[in-house]
Tab-separated table of C-alpha atoms in Angstrom:
chain	number	residue	atom	x	y	z
A	54	LYS	CA	-70.975	-48.366	94.801
A	55	ALA	CA	-71.653	-47.357	91.228
A	56	GLY	CA	-70.355	-43.897	90.368
A	57	VAL	CA	-72.109	-40.817	89.087
A	58	THR	CA	-73.556	-41.521	85.633
A	59	GLN	CA	-74.164	-38.802	83.096
A	60	THR	CA	-75.949	-39.288	79.815
A	61	PRO	CA	-75.436	-38.686	77.026
A	62	ARG	CA	-71.661	-38.315	76.788
A	63	TYR	CA	-71.768	-36.142	73.703
A	64	LEU	CA	-74.350	-33.909	72.098
A	65	ILE	CA	-74.388	-31.721	69.045
A	66	LYS	CA	-77.253	-29.245	68.818
A	67	THR	CA	-78.177	-26.292	66.634
A	68	ARG	CA	-78.639	-22.715	67.905
A	69	GLY	CA	-82.167	-22.174	69.097
A	70	GLN	CA	-82.843	-25.774	70.030
A	71	GLN	CA	-83.193	-27.073	73.562
A	72	VAL	CA	-81.351	-29.885	75.267
A	73	THR	CA	-81.892	-32.161	78.293
A	74	LEU	CA	-78.980	-33.747	80.176
A	75	SER	CA	-79.319	-36.464	82.769
A	76	CYS	CA	-77.395	-37.328	85.947
A	77	SER	CA	-77.788	-40.380	88.179
A	78	PRO	CA	-76.058	-39.871	91.540
A	79	ILE	CA	-74.347	-42.403	93.743
A	80	SER	CA	-76.886	-44.684	95.391
A	81	GLY	CA	-78.014	-43.106	98.659
A	82	HIS	CA	-76.933	-39.622	97.735
A	83	ARG	CA	-79.742	-37.076	97.752
A	84	SER	CA	-77.860	-34.022	96.445
A	85	VAL	CA	-77.053	-33.376	92.834
A	86	SER	CA	-75.280	-30.209	91.662
A	87	TRP	CA	-74.475	-29.092	88.140
A	88	TYR	CA	-71.461	-27.222	86.775
A	89	GLN	CA	-70.430	-25.787	83.423
A	90	GLN	CA	-66.805	-26.158	82.448
A	91	THR	CA	-65.311	-24.072	79.689
A	92	PRO	CA	-61.691	-23.119	78.800
A	93	GLY	CA	-62.346	-19.435	79.439
A	94	GLN	CA	-64.461	-19.440	82.560
A	95	GLY	CA	-63.390	-22.677	84.172
A	96	LEU	CA	-65.853	-24.480	86.391
A	97	GLN	CA	-68.990	-22.553	87.247
A	98	PHE	CA	-71.842	-23.592	89.514
A	99	LEU	CA	-75.269	-23.812	87.920
A	100	PHE	CA	-77.622	-25.168	90.616
A	101	GLU	CA	-78.053	-27.789	93.299
A	102	TYR	CA	-80.961	-30.004	94.169
A	103	PHE	CA	-81.612	-31.905	97.382
A	104	SER	CA	-84.679	-34.110	97.865
A	105	GLU	CA	-86.322	-32.640	94.747
A	106	THR	CA	-85.878	-29.051	95.926
A	107	GLN	CA	-83.513	-26.475	94.477
A	108	ARG	CA	-81.384	-25.213	97.425
A	109	ASN	CA	-78.860	-23.064	95.583
A	110	LYS	CA	-78.523	-21.414	92.229
A	111	GLY	CA	-75.632	-19.877	90.399
A	112	ASN	CA	-75.549	-16.815	88.214
A	113	PHE	CA	-76.918	-18.252	84.962
A	114	PRO	CA	-79.790	-17.056	82.819
A	115	GLY	CA	-83.212	-18.508	83.141
A	116	ARG	CA	-82.650	-20.604	79.991
A	117	PHE	CA	-80.809	-22.999	82.282
A	118	SER	CA	-83.153	-24.996	84.482
A	119	GLY	CA	-83.137	-28.270	86.291
A	120	ARG	CA	-85.143	-30.698	88.296
A	121	GLN	CA	-84.713	-33.718	90.514
A	122	PHE	CA	-86.859	-36.788	90.745
A	123	SER	CA	-87.860	-38.864	93.800
A	124	ASN	CA	-85.125	-41.372	93.005
A	125	SER	CA	-82.595	-38.494	93.173
A	126	ARG	CA	-81.851	-38.566	89.469
A	127	SER	CA	-81.608	-35.101	88.094
A	128	GLU	CA	-82.049	-33.451	84.678
A	129	MET	CA	-80.753	-30.171	83.414
A	130	ASN	CA	-82.392	-28.374	80.539
A	131	VAL	CA	-81.052	-25.571	78.393
A	132	SER	CA	-83.542	-23.836	76.145
A	133	THR	CA	-82.872	-21.593	73.144
A	134	LEU	CA	-79.280	-22.746	72.820
A	135	GLU	CA	-76.554	-20.237	72.041
A	136	LEU	CA	-73.085	-20.872	70.661
A	137	GLY	CA	-71.643	-19.850	74.065
A	138	ASP	CA	-73.447	-22.706	75.743
A	139	SER	CA	-70.907	-25.121	74.210
A	140	ALA	CA	-69.242	-26.631	77.214
A	141	LEU	CA	-68.649	-29.706	79.337
A	142	TYR	CA	-71.508	-30.049	81.801
A	143	LEU	CA	-70.599	-31.891	84.966
A	144	CYS	CA	-72.806	-33.121	87.704
A	145	ALA	CA	-71.705	-33.849	91.246
A	146	SER	CA	-73.295	-36.143	93.805
A	147	SER	CA	-73.100	-35.834	97.561
A	148	ASP	CA	-75.091	-36.892	100.641
A	149	GLY	CA	-76.135	-33.235	100.938
A	150	THR	CA	-75.192	-32.849	104.580
A	151	GLY	CA	-71.855	-31.179	103.870
A	152	LYS	CA	-70.331	-33.459	106.506
A	153	SER	CA	-69.142	-36.357	104.342
A	154	ASN	CA	-65.423	-36.943	104.138
A	155	TYR	CA	-65.873	-37.714	100.479
A	156	GLY	CA	-67.187	-34.289	99.542
A	157	TYR	CA	-68.670	-34.169	96.040
A	158	THR	CA	-68.190	-37.011	93.515
A	159	PHE	CA	-68.265	-35.923	89.926
A	160	GLY	CA	-69.474	-37.643	86.781
A	161	SER	CA	-67.597	-37.777	83.473
A	162	GLY	CA	-69.709	-35.018	82.020
A	163	THR	CA	-71.725	-34.336	78.915
A	164	ARG	CA	-69.915	-32.542	76.131
A	165	LEU	CA	-72.394	-30.191	74.478
A	166	THR	CA	-71.506	-28.579	71.156
A	167	VAL	CA	-73.809	-25.918	69.785
A	168	VAL	CA	-73.421	-25.188	66.039
B	169	ALA	CA	-67.934	-11.805	97.489
B	170	GLN	CA	-66.952	-15.452	97.773
B	171	ARG	CA	-64.043	-16.142	95.483
B	172	VAL	CA	-61.187	-18.576	94.937
B	173	THR	CA	-58.038	-17.410	93.267
B	174	GLN	CA	-55.360	-19.609	91.763
B	175	PRO	CA	-52.742	-17.149	90.477
B	176	GLU	CA	-50.765	-19.581	88.281
B	177	LYS	CA	-52.266	-21.043	85.151
B	178	LEU	CA	-49.277	-23.256	84.602
B	179	LEU	CA	-46.557	-24.587	86.839
B	180	SER	CA	-43.688	-26.563	85.284
B	181	VAL	CA	-41.222	-28.445	87.505
B	182	PHE	CA	-38.738	-31.222	87.162
B	183	LYS	CA	-39.223	-34.629	88.689
B	184	GLY	CA	-38.058	-34.701	92.273
B	185	ALA	CA	-38.509	-30.889	92.757
B	186	PRO	CA	-40.825	-29.512	95.396
B	187	VAL	CA	-44.248	-28.298	94.287
B	188	GLU	CA	-46.517	-25.593	95.653
B	189	LEU	CA	-49.790	-24.796	93.992
B	190	LYS	CA	-51.215	-21.577	95.350
B	191	CYS	CA	-54.796	-20.930	96.367
B	192	ASN	CA	-56.298	-17.883	98.037
B	193	TYR	CA	-59.885	-17.464	98.992
B	194	SER	CA	-62.373	-14.829	100.033
B	195	TYR	CA	-65.234	-15.981	102.275
B	196	SER	CA	-67.174	-14.471	105.103
B	197	GLY	CA	-67.520	-17.234	107.597
B	198	SER	CA	-65.700	-20.450	108.420
B	199	PRO	CA	-64.401	-21.793	105.057
B	200	GLU	CA	-64.338	-25.387	103.989
B	201	LEU	CA	-61.816	-25.974	101.237
B	202	PHE	CA	-60.927	-28.739	98.855
B	203	TRP	CA	-58.366	-29.577	96.212
B	204	TYR	CA	-59.649	-31.456	93.209
B	205	VAL	CA	-57.505	-33.012	90.505
B	206	GLN	CA	-58.276	-33.841	86.870
B	207	TYR	CA	-55.866	-36.164	85.132
B	208	SER	CA	-55.853	-36.340	81.371
B	209	ARG	CA	-59.028	-37.967	80.026
B	210	GLN	CA	-60.286	-38.692	83.544
B	211	ARG	CA	-63.075	-37.213	85.658
B	212	LEU	CA	-62.545	-34.561	88.280
B	213	GLN	CA	-61.735	-36.256	91.586
B	214	LEU	CA	-61.299	-35.172	95.140
B	215	LEU	CA	-57.626	-34.967	96.284
B	216	LEU	CA	-57.771	-33.268	99.639
B	217	ARG	CA	-60.238	-31.793	102.084
B	218	HIS	CA	-58.906	-29.392	104.663
B	219	ILE	CA	-61.051	-30.755	107.440
B	220	SER	CA	-59.520	-34.242	107.160
B	221	ARG	CA	-55.937	-32.889	107.377
B	222	GLU	CA	-54.556	-35.991	105.605
B	223	SER	CA	-51.843	-36.558	103.012
B	224	ILE	CA	-52.941	-38.049	99.706
B	225	LYS	CA	-50.351	-39.162	97.131
B	226	GLY	CA	-47.775	-37.191	99.079
B	227	PHE	CA	-49.738	-33.935	98.804
B	228	THR	CA	-50.662	-31.814	101.826
B	229	ALA	CA	-52.521	-28.544	102.254
B	230	ASP	CA	-52.907	-26.375	105.321
B	231	LEU	CA	-55.604	-23.825	105.778
B	232	ASN	CA	-54.127	-20.440	106.787
B	233	LYS	CA	-57.001	-18.257	107.872
B	234	GLY	CA	-54.756	-15.233	108.504
B	235	GLU	CA	-53.526	-15.268	104.945
B	236	THR	CA	-56.761	-16.750	103.576
B	237	SER	CA	-54.732	-19.409	101.751
B	238	PHE	CA	-54.905	-23.121	101.192
B	239	HIS	CA	-51.746	-23.903	99.224
B	240	LEU	CA	-51.126	-27.444	97.968
B	241	LYS	CA	-47.643	-28.856	98.545
B	242	LYS	CA	-45.604	-31.910	97.707
B	243	PRO	CA	-41.936	-32.214	98.600
B	244	PHE	CA	-40.919	-34.321	95.578
B	245	ALA	CA	-42.915	-34.177	92.364
B	246	GLN	CA	-43.507	-37.226	90.245
B	247	GLU	CA	-44.343	-37.380	86.512
B	248	GLU	CA	-47.701	-38.965	87.302
B	249	ASP	CA	-48.607	-35.795	89.252
B	250	SER	CA	-49.015	-33.953	85.910
B	251	ALA	CA	-52.619	-32.868	85.844
B	252	MET	CA	-54.990	-29.888	86.272
B	253	TYR	CA	-55.536	-28.916	89.947
B	254	TYR	CA	-58.537	-26.961	91.166
B	255	CYS	CA	-58.931	-25.330	94.528
B	256	ALA	CA	-62.574	-25.116	95.652
B	257	LEU	CA	-64.615	-23.510	98.431
B	258	ASN	CA	-67.743	-25.191	99.785
B	259	GLN	CA	-70.564	-22.677	99.713
B	260	ALA	CA	-73.170	-23.502	102.374
B	261	GLY	CA	-72.754	-27.217	101.793
B	262	THR	CA	-74.589	-27.035	98.509
B	263	ALA	CA	-72.099	-25.750	95.907
B	264	LEU	CA	-68.433	-25.521	95.155
B	265	ILE	CA	-66.794	-22.281	94.026
B	266	PHE	CA	-63.798	-23.189	91.972
B	267	GLY	CA	-60.656	-21.391	91.130
B	268	LYS	CA	-59.595	-21.242	87.489
B	269	GLY	CA	-57.174	-24.133	87.974
B	270	THR	CA	-53.457	-24.665	87.685
B	271	THR	CA	-51.902	-27.100	85.210
B	272	LEU	CA	-48.974	-28.910	86.797
B	273	SER	CA	-46.467	-30.291	84.381
B	274	VAL	CA	-43.719	-32.513	85.741
B	275	SER	CA	-40.915	-33.449	83.383
B	276	SER	CA	-37.938	-35.746	83.826
């Protein structure tokens, strides 16, 4: 099976702009979750989508939003970018049942730099 | 509050020495725990899942509910084990709560 694909790999944006990141899960997986990875805070959960519905949400401001399409691909949007949003954004794919022996499979991430 | 604690930021050992990466958790309910590993320039990948009770690359981890721990162990470290290791708790089957991670450095 093809792995989890995240695009783009790198992004440089200016403060105040908005950005959209994309994640294509493993074929057949219906759950996509997003994480922010920074040196100071480590890996923090943003939100999870299953069959186009948000099932869980982390403790991030409303500037961070997401959606999932009928083909399970997911997008994450960050509006009004701040310098502190600079991070590696990871998405993870799973079958969504919580019962798979493979747990969550991660993509390579999108490195966002806000200047 | 649900939380995962990895008390060591860095663990340095010599090749052939035993390794124990500590992980403690706080969770009200029946926990499901993972160890993930991130080698240099590679993506985060699953190493162990406590439910499967298997040994991967010589690593094992046992869930101790009394001590709320899920420590990762390997009897003889190899240089290729050098990586960042994350302990993670499955939250309702929809999210992972990660510890801050421990960098394992194995030198010869």
